[in-house]
Coordinates of C-alpha atoms and ligand atoms in Angstrom, one line a residue:
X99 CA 137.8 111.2 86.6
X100 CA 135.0 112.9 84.3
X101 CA 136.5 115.9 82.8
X102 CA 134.4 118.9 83.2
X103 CA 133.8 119.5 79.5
X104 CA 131.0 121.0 78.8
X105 CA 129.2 118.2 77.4
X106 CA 129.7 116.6 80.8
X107 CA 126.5 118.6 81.7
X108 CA 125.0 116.8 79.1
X109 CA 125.7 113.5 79.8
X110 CA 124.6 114.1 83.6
X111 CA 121.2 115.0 82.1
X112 CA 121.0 112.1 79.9
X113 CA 122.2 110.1 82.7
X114 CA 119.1 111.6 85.1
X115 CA 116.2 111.1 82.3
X116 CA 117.3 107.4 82.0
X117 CA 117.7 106.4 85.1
X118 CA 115.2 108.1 86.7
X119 CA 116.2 110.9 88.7
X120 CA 115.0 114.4 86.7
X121 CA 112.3 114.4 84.1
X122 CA 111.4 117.6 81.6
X123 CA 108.4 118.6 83.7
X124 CA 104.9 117.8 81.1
X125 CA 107.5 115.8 78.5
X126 CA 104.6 114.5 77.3
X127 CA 102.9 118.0 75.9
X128 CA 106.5 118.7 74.9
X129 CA 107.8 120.2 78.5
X130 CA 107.6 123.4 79.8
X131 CA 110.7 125.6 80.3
X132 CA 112.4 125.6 83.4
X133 CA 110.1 123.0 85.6
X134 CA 111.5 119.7 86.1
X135 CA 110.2 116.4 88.1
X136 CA 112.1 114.1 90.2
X137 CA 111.5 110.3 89.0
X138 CA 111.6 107.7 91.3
X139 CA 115.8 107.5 92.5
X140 CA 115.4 111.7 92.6
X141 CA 112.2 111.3 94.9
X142 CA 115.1 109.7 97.2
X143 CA 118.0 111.7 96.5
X144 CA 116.3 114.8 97.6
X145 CA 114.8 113.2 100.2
X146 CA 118.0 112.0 101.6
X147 CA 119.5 116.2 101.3
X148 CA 116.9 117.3 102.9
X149 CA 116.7 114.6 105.9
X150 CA 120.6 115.3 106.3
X151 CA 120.1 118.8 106.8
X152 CA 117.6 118.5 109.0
X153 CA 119.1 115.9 110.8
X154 CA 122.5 118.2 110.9
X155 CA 119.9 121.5 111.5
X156 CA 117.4 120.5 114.1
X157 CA 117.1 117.0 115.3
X158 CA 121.4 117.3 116.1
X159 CA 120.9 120.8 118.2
X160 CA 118.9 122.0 121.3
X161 CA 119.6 125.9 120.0
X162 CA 117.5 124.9 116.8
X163 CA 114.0 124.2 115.9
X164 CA 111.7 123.2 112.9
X165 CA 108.9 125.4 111.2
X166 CA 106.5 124.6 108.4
X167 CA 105.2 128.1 106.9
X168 CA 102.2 128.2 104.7
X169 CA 103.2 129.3 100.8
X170 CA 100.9 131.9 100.6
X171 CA 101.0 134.5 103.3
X172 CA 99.5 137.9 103.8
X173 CA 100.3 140.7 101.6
X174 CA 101.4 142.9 104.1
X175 CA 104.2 140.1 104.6
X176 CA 105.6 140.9 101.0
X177 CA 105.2 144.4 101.6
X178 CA 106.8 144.9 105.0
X179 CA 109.4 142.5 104.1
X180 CA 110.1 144.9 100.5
X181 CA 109.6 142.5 97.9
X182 CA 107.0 143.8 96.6
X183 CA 109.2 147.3 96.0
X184 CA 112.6 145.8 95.5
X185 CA 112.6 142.0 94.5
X186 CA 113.1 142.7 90.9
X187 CA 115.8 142.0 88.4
X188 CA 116.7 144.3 85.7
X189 CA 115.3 143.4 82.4
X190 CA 116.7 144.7 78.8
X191 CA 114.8 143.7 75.6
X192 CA 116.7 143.5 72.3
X193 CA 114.8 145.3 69.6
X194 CA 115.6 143.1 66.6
X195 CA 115.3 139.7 68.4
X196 CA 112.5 140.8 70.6
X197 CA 114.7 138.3 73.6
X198 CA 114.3 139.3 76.7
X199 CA 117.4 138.9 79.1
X200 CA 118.9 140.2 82.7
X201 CA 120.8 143.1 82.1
X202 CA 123.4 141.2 84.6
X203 CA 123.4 137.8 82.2
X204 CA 124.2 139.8 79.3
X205 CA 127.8 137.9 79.2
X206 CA 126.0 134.5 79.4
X207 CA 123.3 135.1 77.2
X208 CA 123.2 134.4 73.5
X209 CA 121.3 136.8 71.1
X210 CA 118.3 134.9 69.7
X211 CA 118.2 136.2 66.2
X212 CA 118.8 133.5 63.2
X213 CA 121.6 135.7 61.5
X214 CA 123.7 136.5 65.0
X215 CA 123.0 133.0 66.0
X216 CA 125.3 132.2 69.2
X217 CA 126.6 136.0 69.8
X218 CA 126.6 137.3 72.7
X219 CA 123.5 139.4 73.8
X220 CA 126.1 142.0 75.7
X221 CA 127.4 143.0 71.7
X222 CA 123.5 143.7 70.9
X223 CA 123.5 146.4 73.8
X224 CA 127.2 147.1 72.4
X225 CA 125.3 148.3 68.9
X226 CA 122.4 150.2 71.0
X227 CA 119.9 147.5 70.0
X228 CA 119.1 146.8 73.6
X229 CA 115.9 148.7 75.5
X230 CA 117.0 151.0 78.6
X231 CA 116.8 148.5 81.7
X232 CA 113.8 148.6 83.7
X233 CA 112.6 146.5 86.9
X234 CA 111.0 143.4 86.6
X235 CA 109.6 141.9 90.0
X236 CA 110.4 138.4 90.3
X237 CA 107.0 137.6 92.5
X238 CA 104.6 135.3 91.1
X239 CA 101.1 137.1 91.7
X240 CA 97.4 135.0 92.2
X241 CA 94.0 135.9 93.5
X242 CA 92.8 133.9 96.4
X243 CA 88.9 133.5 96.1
X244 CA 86.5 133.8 93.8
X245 CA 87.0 137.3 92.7
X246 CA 90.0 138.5 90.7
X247 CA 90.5 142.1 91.7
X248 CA 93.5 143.7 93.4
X249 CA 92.0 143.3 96.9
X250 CA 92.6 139.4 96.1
X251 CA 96.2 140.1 95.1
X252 CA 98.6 137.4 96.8
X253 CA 102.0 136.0 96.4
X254 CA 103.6 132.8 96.0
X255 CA 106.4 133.3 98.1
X256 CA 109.9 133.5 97.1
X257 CA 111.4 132.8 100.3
X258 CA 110.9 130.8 103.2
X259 CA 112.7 132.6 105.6
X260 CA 109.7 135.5 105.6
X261 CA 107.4 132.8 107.4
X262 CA 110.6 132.4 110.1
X263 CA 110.4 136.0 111.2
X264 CA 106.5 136.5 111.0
X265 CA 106.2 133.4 113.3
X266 CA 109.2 134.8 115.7
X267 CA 107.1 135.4 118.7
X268 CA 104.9 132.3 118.6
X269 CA 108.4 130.4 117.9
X270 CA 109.6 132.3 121.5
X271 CA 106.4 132.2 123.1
X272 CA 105.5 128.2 122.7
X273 CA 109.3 126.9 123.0
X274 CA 111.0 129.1 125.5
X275 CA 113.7 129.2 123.0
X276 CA 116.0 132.3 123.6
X277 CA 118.9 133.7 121.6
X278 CA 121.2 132.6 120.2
X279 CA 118.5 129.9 119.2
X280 CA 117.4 129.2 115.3
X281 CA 114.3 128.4 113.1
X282 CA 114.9 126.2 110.5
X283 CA 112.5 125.4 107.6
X284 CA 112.3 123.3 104.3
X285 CA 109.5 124.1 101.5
X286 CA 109.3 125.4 97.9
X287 CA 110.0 128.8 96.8
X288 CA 108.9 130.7 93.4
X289 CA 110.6 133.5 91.6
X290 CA 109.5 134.2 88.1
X291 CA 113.2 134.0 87.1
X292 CA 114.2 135.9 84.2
X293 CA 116.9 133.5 82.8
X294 CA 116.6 130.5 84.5
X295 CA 118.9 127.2 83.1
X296 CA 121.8 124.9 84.1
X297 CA 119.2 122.0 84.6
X298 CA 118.0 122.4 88.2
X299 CA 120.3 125.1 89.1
X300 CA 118.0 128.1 88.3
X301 CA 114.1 127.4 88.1
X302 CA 111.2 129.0 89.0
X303 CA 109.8 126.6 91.3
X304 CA 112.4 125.4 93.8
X305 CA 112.9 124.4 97.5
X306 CA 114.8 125.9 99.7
X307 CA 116.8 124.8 103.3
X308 CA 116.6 128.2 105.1
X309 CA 117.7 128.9 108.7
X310 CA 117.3 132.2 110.4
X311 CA 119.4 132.2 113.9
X312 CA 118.4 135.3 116.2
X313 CA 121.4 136.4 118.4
X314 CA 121.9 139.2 120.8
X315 CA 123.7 141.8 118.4
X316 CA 126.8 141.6 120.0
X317 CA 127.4 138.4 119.4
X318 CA 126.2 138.7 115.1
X319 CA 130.1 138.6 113.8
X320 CA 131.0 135.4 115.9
X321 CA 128.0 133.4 114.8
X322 CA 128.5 134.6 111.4
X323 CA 131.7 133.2 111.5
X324 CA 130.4 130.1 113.3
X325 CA 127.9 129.4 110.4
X326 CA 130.0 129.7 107.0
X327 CA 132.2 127.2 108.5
X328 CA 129.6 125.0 109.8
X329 CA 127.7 124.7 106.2
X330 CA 130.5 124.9 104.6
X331 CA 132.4 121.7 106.4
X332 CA 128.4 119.9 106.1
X333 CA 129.0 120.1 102.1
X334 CA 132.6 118.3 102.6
X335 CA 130.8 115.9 105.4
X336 CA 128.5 114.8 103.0
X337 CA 130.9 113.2 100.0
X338 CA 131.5 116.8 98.2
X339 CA 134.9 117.1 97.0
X340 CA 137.1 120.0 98.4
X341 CA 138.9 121.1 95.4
X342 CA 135.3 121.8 93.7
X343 CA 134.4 124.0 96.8
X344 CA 134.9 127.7 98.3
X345 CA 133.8 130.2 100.4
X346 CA 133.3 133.7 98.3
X347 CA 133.0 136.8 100.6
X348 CA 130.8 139.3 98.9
X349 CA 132.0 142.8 98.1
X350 CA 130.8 145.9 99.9
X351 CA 129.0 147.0 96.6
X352 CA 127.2 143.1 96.5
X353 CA 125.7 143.5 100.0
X354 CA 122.3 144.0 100.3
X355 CA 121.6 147.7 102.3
X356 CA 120.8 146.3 105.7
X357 CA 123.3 143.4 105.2
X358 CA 126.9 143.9 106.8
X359 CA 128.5 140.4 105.5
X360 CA 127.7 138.0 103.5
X361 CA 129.5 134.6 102.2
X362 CA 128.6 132.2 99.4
X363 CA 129.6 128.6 99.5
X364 CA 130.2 127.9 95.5
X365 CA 130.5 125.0 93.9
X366 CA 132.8 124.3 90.7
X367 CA 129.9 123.2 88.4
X368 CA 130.9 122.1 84.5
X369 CA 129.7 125.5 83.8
X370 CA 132.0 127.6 85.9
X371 CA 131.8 128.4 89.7
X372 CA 128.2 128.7 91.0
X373 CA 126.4 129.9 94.1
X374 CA 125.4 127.1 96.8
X375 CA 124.5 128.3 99.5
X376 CA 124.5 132.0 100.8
X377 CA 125.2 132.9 104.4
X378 CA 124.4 136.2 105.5
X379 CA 124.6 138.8 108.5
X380 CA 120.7 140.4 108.0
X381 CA 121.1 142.2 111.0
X382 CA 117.8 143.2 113.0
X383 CA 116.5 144.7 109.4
X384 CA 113.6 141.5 108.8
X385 CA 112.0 141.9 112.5
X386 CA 112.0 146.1 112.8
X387 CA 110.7 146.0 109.2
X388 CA 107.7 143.4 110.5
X389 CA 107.4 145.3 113.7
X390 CA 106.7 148.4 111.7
X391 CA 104.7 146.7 109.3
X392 CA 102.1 144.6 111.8
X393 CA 102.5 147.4 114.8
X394 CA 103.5 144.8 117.2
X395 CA 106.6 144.6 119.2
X396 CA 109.1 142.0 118.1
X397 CA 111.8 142.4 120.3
X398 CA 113.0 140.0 122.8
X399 CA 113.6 140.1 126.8
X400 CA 116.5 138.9 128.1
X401 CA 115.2 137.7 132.2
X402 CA 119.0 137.1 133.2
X403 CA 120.1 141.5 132.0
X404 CA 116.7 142.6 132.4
X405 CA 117.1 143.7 129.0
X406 CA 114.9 144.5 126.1
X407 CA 116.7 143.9 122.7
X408 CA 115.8 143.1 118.8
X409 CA 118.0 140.3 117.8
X410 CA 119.7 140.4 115.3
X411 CA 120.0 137.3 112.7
X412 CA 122.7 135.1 110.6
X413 CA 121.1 133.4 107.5
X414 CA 122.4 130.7 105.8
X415 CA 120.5 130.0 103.0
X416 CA 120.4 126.7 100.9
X417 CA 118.8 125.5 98.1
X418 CA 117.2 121.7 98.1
X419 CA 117.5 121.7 94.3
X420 CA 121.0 123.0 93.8
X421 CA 122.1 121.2 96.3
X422 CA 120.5 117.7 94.8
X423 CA 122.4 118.2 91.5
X424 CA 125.6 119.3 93.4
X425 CA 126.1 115.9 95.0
X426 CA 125.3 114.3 91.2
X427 CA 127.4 116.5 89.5
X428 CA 130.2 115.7 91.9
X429 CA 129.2 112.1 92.0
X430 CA 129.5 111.3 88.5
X431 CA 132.7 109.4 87.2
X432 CA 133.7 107.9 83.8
X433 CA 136.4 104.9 85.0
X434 CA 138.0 102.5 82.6
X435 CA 138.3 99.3 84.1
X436 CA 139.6 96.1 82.9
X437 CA 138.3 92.6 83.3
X438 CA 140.8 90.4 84.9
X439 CA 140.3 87.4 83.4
X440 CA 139.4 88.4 80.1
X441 CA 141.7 92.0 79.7
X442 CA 139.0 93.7 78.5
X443 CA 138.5 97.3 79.2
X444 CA 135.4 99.2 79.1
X445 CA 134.1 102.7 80.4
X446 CA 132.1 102.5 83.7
X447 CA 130.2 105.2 84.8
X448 CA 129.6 105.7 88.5
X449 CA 128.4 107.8 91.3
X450 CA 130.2 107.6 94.2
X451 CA 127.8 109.0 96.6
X452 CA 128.4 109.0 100.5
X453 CA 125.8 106.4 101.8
X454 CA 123.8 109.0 103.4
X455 CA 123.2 110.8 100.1
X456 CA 122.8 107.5 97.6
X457 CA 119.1 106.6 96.7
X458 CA 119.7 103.5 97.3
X459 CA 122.0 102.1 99.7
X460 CA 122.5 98.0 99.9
X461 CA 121.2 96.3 97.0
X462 CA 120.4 92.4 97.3
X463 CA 120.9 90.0 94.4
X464 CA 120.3 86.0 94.4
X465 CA 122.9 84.9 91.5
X466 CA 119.8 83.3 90.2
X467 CA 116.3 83.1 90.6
X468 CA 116.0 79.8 92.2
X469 CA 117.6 76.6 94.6
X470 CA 116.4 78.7 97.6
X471 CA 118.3 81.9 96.2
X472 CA 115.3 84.4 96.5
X473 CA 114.1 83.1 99.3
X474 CA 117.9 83.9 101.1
X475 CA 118.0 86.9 99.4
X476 CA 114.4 88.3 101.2
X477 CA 115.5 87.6 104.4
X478 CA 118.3 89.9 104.0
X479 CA 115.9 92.4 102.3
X480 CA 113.7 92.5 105.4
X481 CA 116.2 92.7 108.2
X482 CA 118.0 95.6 106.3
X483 CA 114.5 97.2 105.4
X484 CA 113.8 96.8 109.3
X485 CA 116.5 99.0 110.6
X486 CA 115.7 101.5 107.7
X487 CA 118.4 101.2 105.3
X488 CA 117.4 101.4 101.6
X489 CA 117.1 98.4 100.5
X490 CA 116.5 97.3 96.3
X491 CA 116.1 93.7 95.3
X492 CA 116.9 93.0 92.2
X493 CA 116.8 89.2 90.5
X494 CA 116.8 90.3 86.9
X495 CA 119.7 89.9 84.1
X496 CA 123.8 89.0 84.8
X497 CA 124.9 89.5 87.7
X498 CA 127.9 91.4 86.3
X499 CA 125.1 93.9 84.7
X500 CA 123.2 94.3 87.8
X501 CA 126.4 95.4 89.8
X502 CA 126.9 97.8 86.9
X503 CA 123.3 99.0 86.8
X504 CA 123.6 100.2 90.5
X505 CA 127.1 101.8 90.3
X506 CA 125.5 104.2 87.6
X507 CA 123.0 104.8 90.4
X508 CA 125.4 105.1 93.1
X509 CA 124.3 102.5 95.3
X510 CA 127.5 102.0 97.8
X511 CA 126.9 98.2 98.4
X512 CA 125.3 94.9 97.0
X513 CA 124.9 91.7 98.4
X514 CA 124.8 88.5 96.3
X515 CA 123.5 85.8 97.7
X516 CA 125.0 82.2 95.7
X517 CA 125.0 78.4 96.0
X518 CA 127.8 78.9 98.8
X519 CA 125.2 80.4 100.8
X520 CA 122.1 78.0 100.4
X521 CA 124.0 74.8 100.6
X522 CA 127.9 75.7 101.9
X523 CA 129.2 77.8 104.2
X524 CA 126.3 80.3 104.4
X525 CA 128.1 83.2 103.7
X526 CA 127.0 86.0 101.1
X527 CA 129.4 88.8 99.2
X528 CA 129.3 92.3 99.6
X529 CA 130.4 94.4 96.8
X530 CA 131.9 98.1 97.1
X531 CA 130.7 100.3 94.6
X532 CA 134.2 102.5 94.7
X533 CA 136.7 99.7 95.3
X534 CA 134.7 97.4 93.1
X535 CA 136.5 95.0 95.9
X536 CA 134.3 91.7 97.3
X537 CA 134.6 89.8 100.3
X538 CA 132.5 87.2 101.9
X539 CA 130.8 87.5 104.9
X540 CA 128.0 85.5 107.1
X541 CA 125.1 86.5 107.0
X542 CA 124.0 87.3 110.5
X543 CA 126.9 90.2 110.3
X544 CA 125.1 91.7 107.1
X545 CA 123.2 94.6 109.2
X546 CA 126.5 95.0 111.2
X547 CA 129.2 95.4 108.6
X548 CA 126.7 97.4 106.4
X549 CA 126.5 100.1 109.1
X550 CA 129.9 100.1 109.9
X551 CA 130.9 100.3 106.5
X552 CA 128.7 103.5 106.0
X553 CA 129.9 105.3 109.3
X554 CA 133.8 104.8 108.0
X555 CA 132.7 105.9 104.3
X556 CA 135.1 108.1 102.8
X557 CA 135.6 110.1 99.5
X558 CA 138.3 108.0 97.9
Ligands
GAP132 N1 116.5 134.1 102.3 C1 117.6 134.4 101.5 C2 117.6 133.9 100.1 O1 116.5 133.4 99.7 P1 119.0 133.5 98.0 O2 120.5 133.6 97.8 O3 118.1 134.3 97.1 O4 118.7 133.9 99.5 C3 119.1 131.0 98.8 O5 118.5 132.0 97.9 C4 119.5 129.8 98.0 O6 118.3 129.3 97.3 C5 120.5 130.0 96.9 O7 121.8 129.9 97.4 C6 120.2 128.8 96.0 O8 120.8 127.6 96.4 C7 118.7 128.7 96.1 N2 118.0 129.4 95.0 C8 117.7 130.7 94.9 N3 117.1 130.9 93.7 C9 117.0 129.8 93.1 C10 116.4 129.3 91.8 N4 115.8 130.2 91.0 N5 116.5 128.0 91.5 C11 117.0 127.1 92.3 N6 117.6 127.4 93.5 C12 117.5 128.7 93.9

């Protein structure tokens, strides 16, 4: 297994950039800090996190249902919601290097003057170099329309669930749903991050898997309850191992004010333990503050008490992106395996993804590119393509590289197709990725064993 070094980091990067799952966002004009792109395998990765959450979200449940907010929303949203008064971080500026850091990074932060090179910024503050803290909101601001003044003032917003609660009633009123029911959404976010870094892990521009689940306020604790273990287990469902996972209550002191519980779900990243996911207990705080704010009533009826009630509501809020490099970091492997026939050993690196989460997940070769080969190979292609399974064909190179090219991918299975198939017995082999193990199989039971073998996938 990879040691978590922290060059491992590193060579994950690397690994993304030359395979093609994250580019520095505008490489070409020499990047730009913090914005990355998703090349062609991370198109599909995060595609593949999002469509499991979803699937495990909304198309699973009959209590929950999609939304699809727009980005920019009215002021008054930002306002009512307090994140235009309180979504700030507090900023220090160190007087000889002019860097400026969150006060609560200070530990993590490294002073950016030639001569202290590598120090900590906390020993700057330490020799009174650093500015008092003040508050820096996180909002990215625009104008929308032609004039620029500050009755054009909008926000990008920096948090989907906002467009959940301000949608609440035409969520109740067009679905019937009733509490405990949920409204689940999937879209980018922007916060104008102070410190972002760790790759994807903090970035300004991000997307977020946000649910908010309205209960009757009695029942707040047990759902709570319900939902850390239900995102938590989805994590371990989904290939992540269990020793690189926890559940960290917050302290009283970390609560936000109207919050009465909250748990992360953190992840044991090469750089230390990191937030994943945040459930919380928000309590009926988002809808009063909107009711207040728009002057309309957002509380619900209940037919069957012939009561009138605000619900109250259990967050549990992921990130896309996080979550994305979570399921490479965990992925990744360095294995020394040895060559049979020859003895040699060499270094494979690998990511064993669960089928579900791999970019690709059967790739076809023909040994080579002719006696009918192709031709055999296609037809698999297109049955496997049919009942929408990933499919890659690939007839380039040695067949021993091509296997190797899609284990540093993470594809689970490839299927050679040989001269035993066009002119023997008509079977073809199916490689696993983790087991590196072969057998030979006909191919009419290609689409068969494929999707049993993904159903009975497990973490080795
Ligand atoms: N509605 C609650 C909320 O937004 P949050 O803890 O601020 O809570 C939820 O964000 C999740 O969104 C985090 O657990 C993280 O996965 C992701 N996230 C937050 N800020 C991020 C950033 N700057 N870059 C990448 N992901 C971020």
């Amino acid at each position: 297994m990879a040691k978590a070094t922290p060059d491992l980091m590193e060579r994950i990067v690397s690994l993304c950039k030359r395979r093609g799952f994250v580019f520095q966002s505008s490489e070409i004009y020499g990047g730009i800090n913090s914005c990355y792109d998703y090349g062609p395998l991370g198109a599909e990765l995060k595609r593949n996190v999002k469509n499991a959450w979803w699937e495990a979200m909304v198309v699973r449940r009959d209590d929950i249902v999609g939304l699809d907010s727009a980005i920019i929303q009215h002021p008054e949203v930002w306002r009512s919601s307090g994140h235009v008064a309180g979504f700030s971080d507090l900023l220090v500026d160190c007087k000889r290097c002019k860097g400026r850091f969150r006060e609560d990074h200070l530990d993590a932060m490294a002073c950016l003057d030639r001569e202290f090179c590598g120090r900590p910024a906390k020993v700057c503050r330490e020799e009174g170099l650093m500015t008092e803290p003040r508050a820096f909101n996180l909002m990215f601001e625009t104008h929308a329309g032609p004039v620029k003044d500050s009755a054009s003032v909008v926000y990008l917003r920096p948090e989907t669930a906002q467009g959940i609660f301000t949608n609440f009633l035409n969520v109740v009123n067009s679905s019937r749903m009733a509490p405990p029911f949920g409204v689940a959404q999937i879209g980018k976010s922007f916060r104008n991050e102070i410190t972002p870094g760790n790759f994807v892990f903090r970035t300004r521009e991000f997307e977020q898997m946000e649910m908010e689940f309205f209960v009757p306020p009695d029942q707040s604790d047990r759902w709570y309850e319900y939902w850390v273990e239900e995102r938590y287990d989805w994590y371990l469902r989904n290939g992540v191992r269990p020793d690189r996972l926890r559940k960290r209550v917050h302290a009283d002191d970390e609560l936000a004010h109207y919050s009465s519980g909250c748990t992360d779900v953190e992840y044991e990243y090469p750089f230390g333990w990191g937030e994943l996911e945040g459930i919380a207990k928000r309590g009926s705080y988002d809808l009063e503050a909107h009711a207040k704010g728009c002057g309309k009533d957002l509380s619900f009826f209940d037919e069957a008490s012939k009561t009138r009630y605000v619900p109250h509501v259990v967050e549990p809020a992921a990130g896309c992106d996080r979550a994305a490099m979570t399921f490479l970091v965990d992925a990744y492997d360095e294995e020394t395996v040895t060559d049979e026939k020859t003895g040699k050993s060499e270094i494979r690196t690998v990511l064993h993804f669960h089928p579900r989460i791999a970019p690709i997940t059967v790739a076809v070769f023909p040994l080579v590119k002719k006696a009918g080969m192709p031709e055999a190979a296609h037809k698999i292609v297109d049955e496997l393509r049919d009942a929408g399974i990933r499919t890659f064909y690939d007839e380039k190179g040695a067949i021993g590289r091509r296997y190797r090219r899609q284990d540093e991918v993470g594809t689970p299975y490839c299927i050679t197709v040989d001269g035993e198939t066009v002119e023997g017995d008509g079977s073809v082999t199916v490689r696993d990725r983790d087991s590196m193990g072969q057998e030979r199989i006909a191919p009419s039971d290609v689409l068969a064993v494929i999707r049993q073998k993904i159903k009975a996938w497990r973490r080795a």
